[in-house]
Short mmCIF file of N, CA and C in Angstrom, two decimals:
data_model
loop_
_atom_site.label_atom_id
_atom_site.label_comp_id
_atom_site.label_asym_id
_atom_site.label_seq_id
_atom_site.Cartn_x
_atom_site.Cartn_y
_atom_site.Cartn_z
N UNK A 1 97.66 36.46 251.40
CA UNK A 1 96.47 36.90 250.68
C UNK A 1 96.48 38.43 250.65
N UNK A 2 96.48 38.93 249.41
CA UNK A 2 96.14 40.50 249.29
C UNK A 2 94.90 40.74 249.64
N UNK A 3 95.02 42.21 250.13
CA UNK A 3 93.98 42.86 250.19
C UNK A 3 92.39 43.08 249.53
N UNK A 4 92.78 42.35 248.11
CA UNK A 4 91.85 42.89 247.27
C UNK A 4 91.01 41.35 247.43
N UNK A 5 92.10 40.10 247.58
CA UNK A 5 91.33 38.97 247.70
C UNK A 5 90.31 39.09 248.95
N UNK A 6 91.42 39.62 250.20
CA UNK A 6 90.42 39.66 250.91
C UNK A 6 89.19 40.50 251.26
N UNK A 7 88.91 41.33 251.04
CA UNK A 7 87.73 42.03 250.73
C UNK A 7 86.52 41.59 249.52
N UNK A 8 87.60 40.84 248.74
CA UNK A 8 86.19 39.99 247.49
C UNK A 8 85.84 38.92 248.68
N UNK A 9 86.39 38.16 249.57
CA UNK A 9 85.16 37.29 250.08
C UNK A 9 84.29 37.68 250.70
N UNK A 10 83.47 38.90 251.36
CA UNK A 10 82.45 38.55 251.44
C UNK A 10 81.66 39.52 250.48
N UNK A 11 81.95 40.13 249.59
CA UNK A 11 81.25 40.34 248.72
C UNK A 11 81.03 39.07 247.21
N UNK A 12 81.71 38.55 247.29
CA UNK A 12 81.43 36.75 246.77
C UNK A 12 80.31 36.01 247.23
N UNK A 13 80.82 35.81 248.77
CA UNK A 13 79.24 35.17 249.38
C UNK A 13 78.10 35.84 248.57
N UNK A 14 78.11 37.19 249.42
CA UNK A 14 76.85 37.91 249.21
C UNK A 14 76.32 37.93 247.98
N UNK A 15 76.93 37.83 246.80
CA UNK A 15 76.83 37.51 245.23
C UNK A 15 75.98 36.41 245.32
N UNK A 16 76.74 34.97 245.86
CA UNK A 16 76.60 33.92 245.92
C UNK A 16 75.11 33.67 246.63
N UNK A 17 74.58 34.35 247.30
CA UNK A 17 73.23 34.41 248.32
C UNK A 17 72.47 34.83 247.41
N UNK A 18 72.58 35.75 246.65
CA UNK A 18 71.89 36.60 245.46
C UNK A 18 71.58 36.02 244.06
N UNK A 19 72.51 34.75 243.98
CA UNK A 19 72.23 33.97 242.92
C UNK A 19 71.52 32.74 242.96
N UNK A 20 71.78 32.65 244.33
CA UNK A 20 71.06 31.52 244.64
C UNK A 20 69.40 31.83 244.88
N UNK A 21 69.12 32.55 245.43
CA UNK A 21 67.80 33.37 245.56
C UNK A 21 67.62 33.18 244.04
N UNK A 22 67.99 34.53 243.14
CA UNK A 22 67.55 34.09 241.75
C UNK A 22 67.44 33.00 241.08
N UNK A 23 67.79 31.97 241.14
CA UNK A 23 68.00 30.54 240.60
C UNK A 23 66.92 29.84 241.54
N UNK A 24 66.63 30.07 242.67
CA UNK A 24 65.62 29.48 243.13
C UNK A 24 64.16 30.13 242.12
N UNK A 25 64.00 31.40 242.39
CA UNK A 25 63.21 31.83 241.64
C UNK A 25 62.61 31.51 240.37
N UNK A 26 64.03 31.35 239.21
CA UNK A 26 63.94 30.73 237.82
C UNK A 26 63.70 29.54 238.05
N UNK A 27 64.25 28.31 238.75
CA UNK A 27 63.45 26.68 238.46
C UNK A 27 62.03 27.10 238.98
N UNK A 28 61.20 28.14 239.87
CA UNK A 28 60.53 27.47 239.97
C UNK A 28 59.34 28.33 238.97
N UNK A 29 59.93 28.93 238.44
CA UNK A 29 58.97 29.74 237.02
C UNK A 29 58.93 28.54 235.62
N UNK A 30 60.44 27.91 235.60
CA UNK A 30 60.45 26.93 234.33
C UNK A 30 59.99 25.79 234.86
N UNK A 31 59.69 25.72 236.01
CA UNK A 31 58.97 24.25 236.58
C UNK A 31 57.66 24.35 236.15
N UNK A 32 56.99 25.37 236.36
CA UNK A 32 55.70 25.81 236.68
C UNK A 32 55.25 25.76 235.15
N UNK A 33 55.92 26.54 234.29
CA UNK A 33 55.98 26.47 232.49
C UNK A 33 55.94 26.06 232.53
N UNK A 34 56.62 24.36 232.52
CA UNK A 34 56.73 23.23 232.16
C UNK A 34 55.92 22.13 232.05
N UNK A 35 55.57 22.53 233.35
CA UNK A 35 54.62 21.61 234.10
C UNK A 35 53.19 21.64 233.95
N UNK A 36 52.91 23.01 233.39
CA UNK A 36 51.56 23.26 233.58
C UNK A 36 50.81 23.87 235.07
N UNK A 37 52.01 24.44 235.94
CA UNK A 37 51.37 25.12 237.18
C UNK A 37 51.68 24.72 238.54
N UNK A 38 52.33 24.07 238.13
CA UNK A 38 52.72 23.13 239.80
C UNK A 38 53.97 23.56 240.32
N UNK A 39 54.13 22.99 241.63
CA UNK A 39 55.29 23.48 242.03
C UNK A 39 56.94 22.46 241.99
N UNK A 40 57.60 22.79 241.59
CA UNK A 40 58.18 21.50 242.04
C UNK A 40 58.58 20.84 242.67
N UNK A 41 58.70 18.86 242.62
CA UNK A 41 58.51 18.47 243.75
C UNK A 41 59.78 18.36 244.27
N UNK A 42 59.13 18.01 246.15
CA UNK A 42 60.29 17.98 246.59
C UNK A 42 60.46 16.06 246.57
N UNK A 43 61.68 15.85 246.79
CA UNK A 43 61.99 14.48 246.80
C UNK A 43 61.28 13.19 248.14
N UNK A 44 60.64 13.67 248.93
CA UNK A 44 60.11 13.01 249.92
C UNK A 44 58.29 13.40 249.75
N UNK A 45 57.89 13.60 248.69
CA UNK A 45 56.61 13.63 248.07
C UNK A 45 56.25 12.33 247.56
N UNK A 46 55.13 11.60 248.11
CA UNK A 46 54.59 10.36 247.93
C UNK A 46 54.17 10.05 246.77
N UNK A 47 53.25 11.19 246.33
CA UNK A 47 52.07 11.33 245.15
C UNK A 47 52.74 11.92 244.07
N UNK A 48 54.56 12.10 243.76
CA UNK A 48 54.98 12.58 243.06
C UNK A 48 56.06 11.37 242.57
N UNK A 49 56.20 10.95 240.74
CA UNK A 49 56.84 9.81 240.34
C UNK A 49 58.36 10.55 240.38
N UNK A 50 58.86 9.22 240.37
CA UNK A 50 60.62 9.32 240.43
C UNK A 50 60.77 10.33 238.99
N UNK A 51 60.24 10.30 237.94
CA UNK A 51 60.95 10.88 236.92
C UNK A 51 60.32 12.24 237.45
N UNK A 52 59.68 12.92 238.08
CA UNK A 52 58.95 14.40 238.29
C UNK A 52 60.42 14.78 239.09
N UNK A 53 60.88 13.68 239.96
CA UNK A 53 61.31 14.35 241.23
C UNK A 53 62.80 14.35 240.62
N UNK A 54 63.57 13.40 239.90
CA UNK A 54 64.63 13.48 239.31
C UNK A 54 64.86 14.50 237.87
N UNK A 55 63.70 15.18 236.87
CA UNK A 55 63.84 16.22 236.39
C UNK A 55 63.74 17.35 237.10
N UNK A 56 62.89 17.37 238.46
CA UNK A 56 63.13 18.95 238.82
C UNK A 56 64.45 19.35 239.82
N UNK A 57 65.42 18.01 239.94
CA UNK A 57 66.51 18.04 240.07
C UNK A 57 67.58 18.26 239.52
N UNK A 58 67.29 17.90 238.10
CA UNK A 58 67.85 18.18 237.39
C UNK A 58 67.85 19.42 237.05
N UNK A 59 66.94 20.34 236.49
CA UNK A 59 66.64 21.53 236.31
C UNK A 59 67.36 22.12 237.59
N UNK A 60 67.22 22.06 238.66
CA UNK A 60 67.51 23.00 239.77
C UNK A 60 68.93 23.08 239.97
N UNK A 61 69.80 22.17 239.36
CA UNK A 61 71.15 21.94 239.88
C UNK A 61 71.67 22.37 238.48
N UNK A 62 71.53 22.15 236.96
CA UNK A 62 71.87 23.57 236.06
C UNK A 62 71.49 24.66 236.72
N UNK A 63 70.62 25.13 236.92
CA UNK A 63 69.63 26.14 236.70
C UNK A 63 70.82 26.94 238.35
N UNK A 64 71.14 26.40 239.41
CA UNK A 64 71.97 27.02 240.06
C UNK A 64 73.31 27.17 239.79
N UNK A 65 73.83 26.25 238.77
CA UNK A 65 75.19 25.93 238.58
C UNK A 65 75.68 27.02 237.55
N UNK A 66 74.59 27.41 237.36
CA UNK A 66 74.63 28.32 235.60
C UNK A 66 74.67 29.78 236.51
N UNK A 67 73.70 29.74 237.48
CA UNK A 67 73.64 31.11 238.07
C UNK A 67 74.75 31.08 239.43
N UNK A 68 75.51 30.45 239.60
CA UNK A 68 76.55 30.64 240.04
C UNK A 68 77.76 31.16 239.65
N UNK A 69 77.94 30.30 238.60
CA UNK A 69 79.28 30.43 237.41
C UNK A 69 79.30 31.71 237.03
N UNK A 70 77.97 32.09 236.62
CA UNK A 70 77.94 33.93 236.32
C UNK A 70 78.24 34.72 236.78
N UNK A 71 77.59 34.86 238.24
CA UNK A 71 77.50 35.54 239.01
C UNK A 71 79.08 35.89 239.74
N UNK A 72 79.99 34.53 239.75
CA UNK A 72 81.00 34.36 240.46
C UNK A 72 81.92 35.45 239.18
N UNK A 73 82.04 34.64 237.93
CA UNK A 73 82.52 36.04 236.83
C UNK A 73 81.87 37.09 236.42
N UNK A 74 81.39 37.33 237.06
CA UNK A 74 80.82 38.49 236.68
C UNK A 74 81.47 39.21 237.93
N UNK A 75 81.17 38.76 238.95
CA UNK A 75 81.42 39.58 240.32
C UNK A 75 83.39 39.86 240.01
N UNK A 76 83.91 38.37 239.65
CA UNK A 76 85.45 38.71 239.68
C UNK A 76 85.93 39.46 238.46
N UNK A 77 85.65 39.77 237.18
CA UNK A 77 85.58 40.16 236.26
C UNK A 77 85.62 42.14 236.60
N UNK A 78 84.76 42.41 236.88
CA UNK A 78 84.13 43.71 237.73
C UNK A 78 85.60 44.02 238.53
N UNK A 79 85.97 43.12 239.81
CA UNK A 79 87.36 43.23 240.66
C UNK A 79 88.58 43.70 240.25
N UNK A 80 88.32 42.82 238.84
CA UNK A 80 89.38 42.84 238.06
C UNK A 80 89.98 44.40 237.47
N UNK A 81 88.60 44.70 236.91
CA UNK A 81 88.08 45.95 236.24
C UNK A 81 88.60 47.20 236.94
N UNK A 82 88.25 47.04 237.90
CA UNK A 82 88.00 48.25 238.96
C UNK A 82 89.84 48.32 239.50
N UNK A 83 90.06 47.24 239.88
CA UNK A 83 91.33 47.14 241.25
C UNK A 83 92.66 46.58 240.09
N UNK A 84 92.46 45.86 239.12
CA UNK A 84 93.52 45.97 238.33
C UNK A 84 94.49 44.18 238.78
N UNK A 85 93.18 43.43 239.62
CA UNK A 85 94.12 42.16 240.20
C UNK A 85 92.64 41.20 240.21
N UNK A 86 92.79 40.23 239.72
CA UNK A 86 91.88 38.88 240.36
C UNK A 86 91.60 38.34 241.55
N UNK A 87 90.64 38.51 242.11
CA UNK A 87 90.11 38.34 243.48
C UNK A 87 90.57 36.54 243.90
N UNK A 88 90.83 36.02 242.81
CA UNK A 88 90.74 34.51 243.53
C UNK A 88 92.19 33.87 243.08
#
């Protein structure tokens, strides 16, 4: 492993912590739109129907998958840019 790979992992994580934070953030703004104000549910909520709890699953698992994928090219893209080699 080169140098350059190794120094992109933990600035990857740390990307990766940062997107995830944001993506938490966004489902729960388009939940809340969506929904009319609520939060969304979590899956062991009584008073909440299977289709509430399987769309805000849905939403949350794009909604991280999308802000991952980015974040990950964007971060290696940049590596690329700068150092002249692909981090992965």
């Amino acid at each position: 492993m080169n140098a350059v790979k190794l120094a992109y992992k933990p600035v990857g994580l740390l990307l990766s912590l940062a997107a995830g934070a944001a993506a938490g953030a966004v489902t729960k703004r388009v939940w809340r739109a969506a929904s009319g104000g609520s939060e969304p549910p979590v899956a062991t909520e009584p008073d909440r129907s299977w289709g509430e709890v399987l769309a805000a699953a849905a939403l949350q698992g794009a909604v991280f998958a999308l802000a991952k994928a980015a974040v990950g090219r964007a971060g290696a893209t940049t590596v690329k840019r700068l150092t002249g080699t692909w981090p992965q």
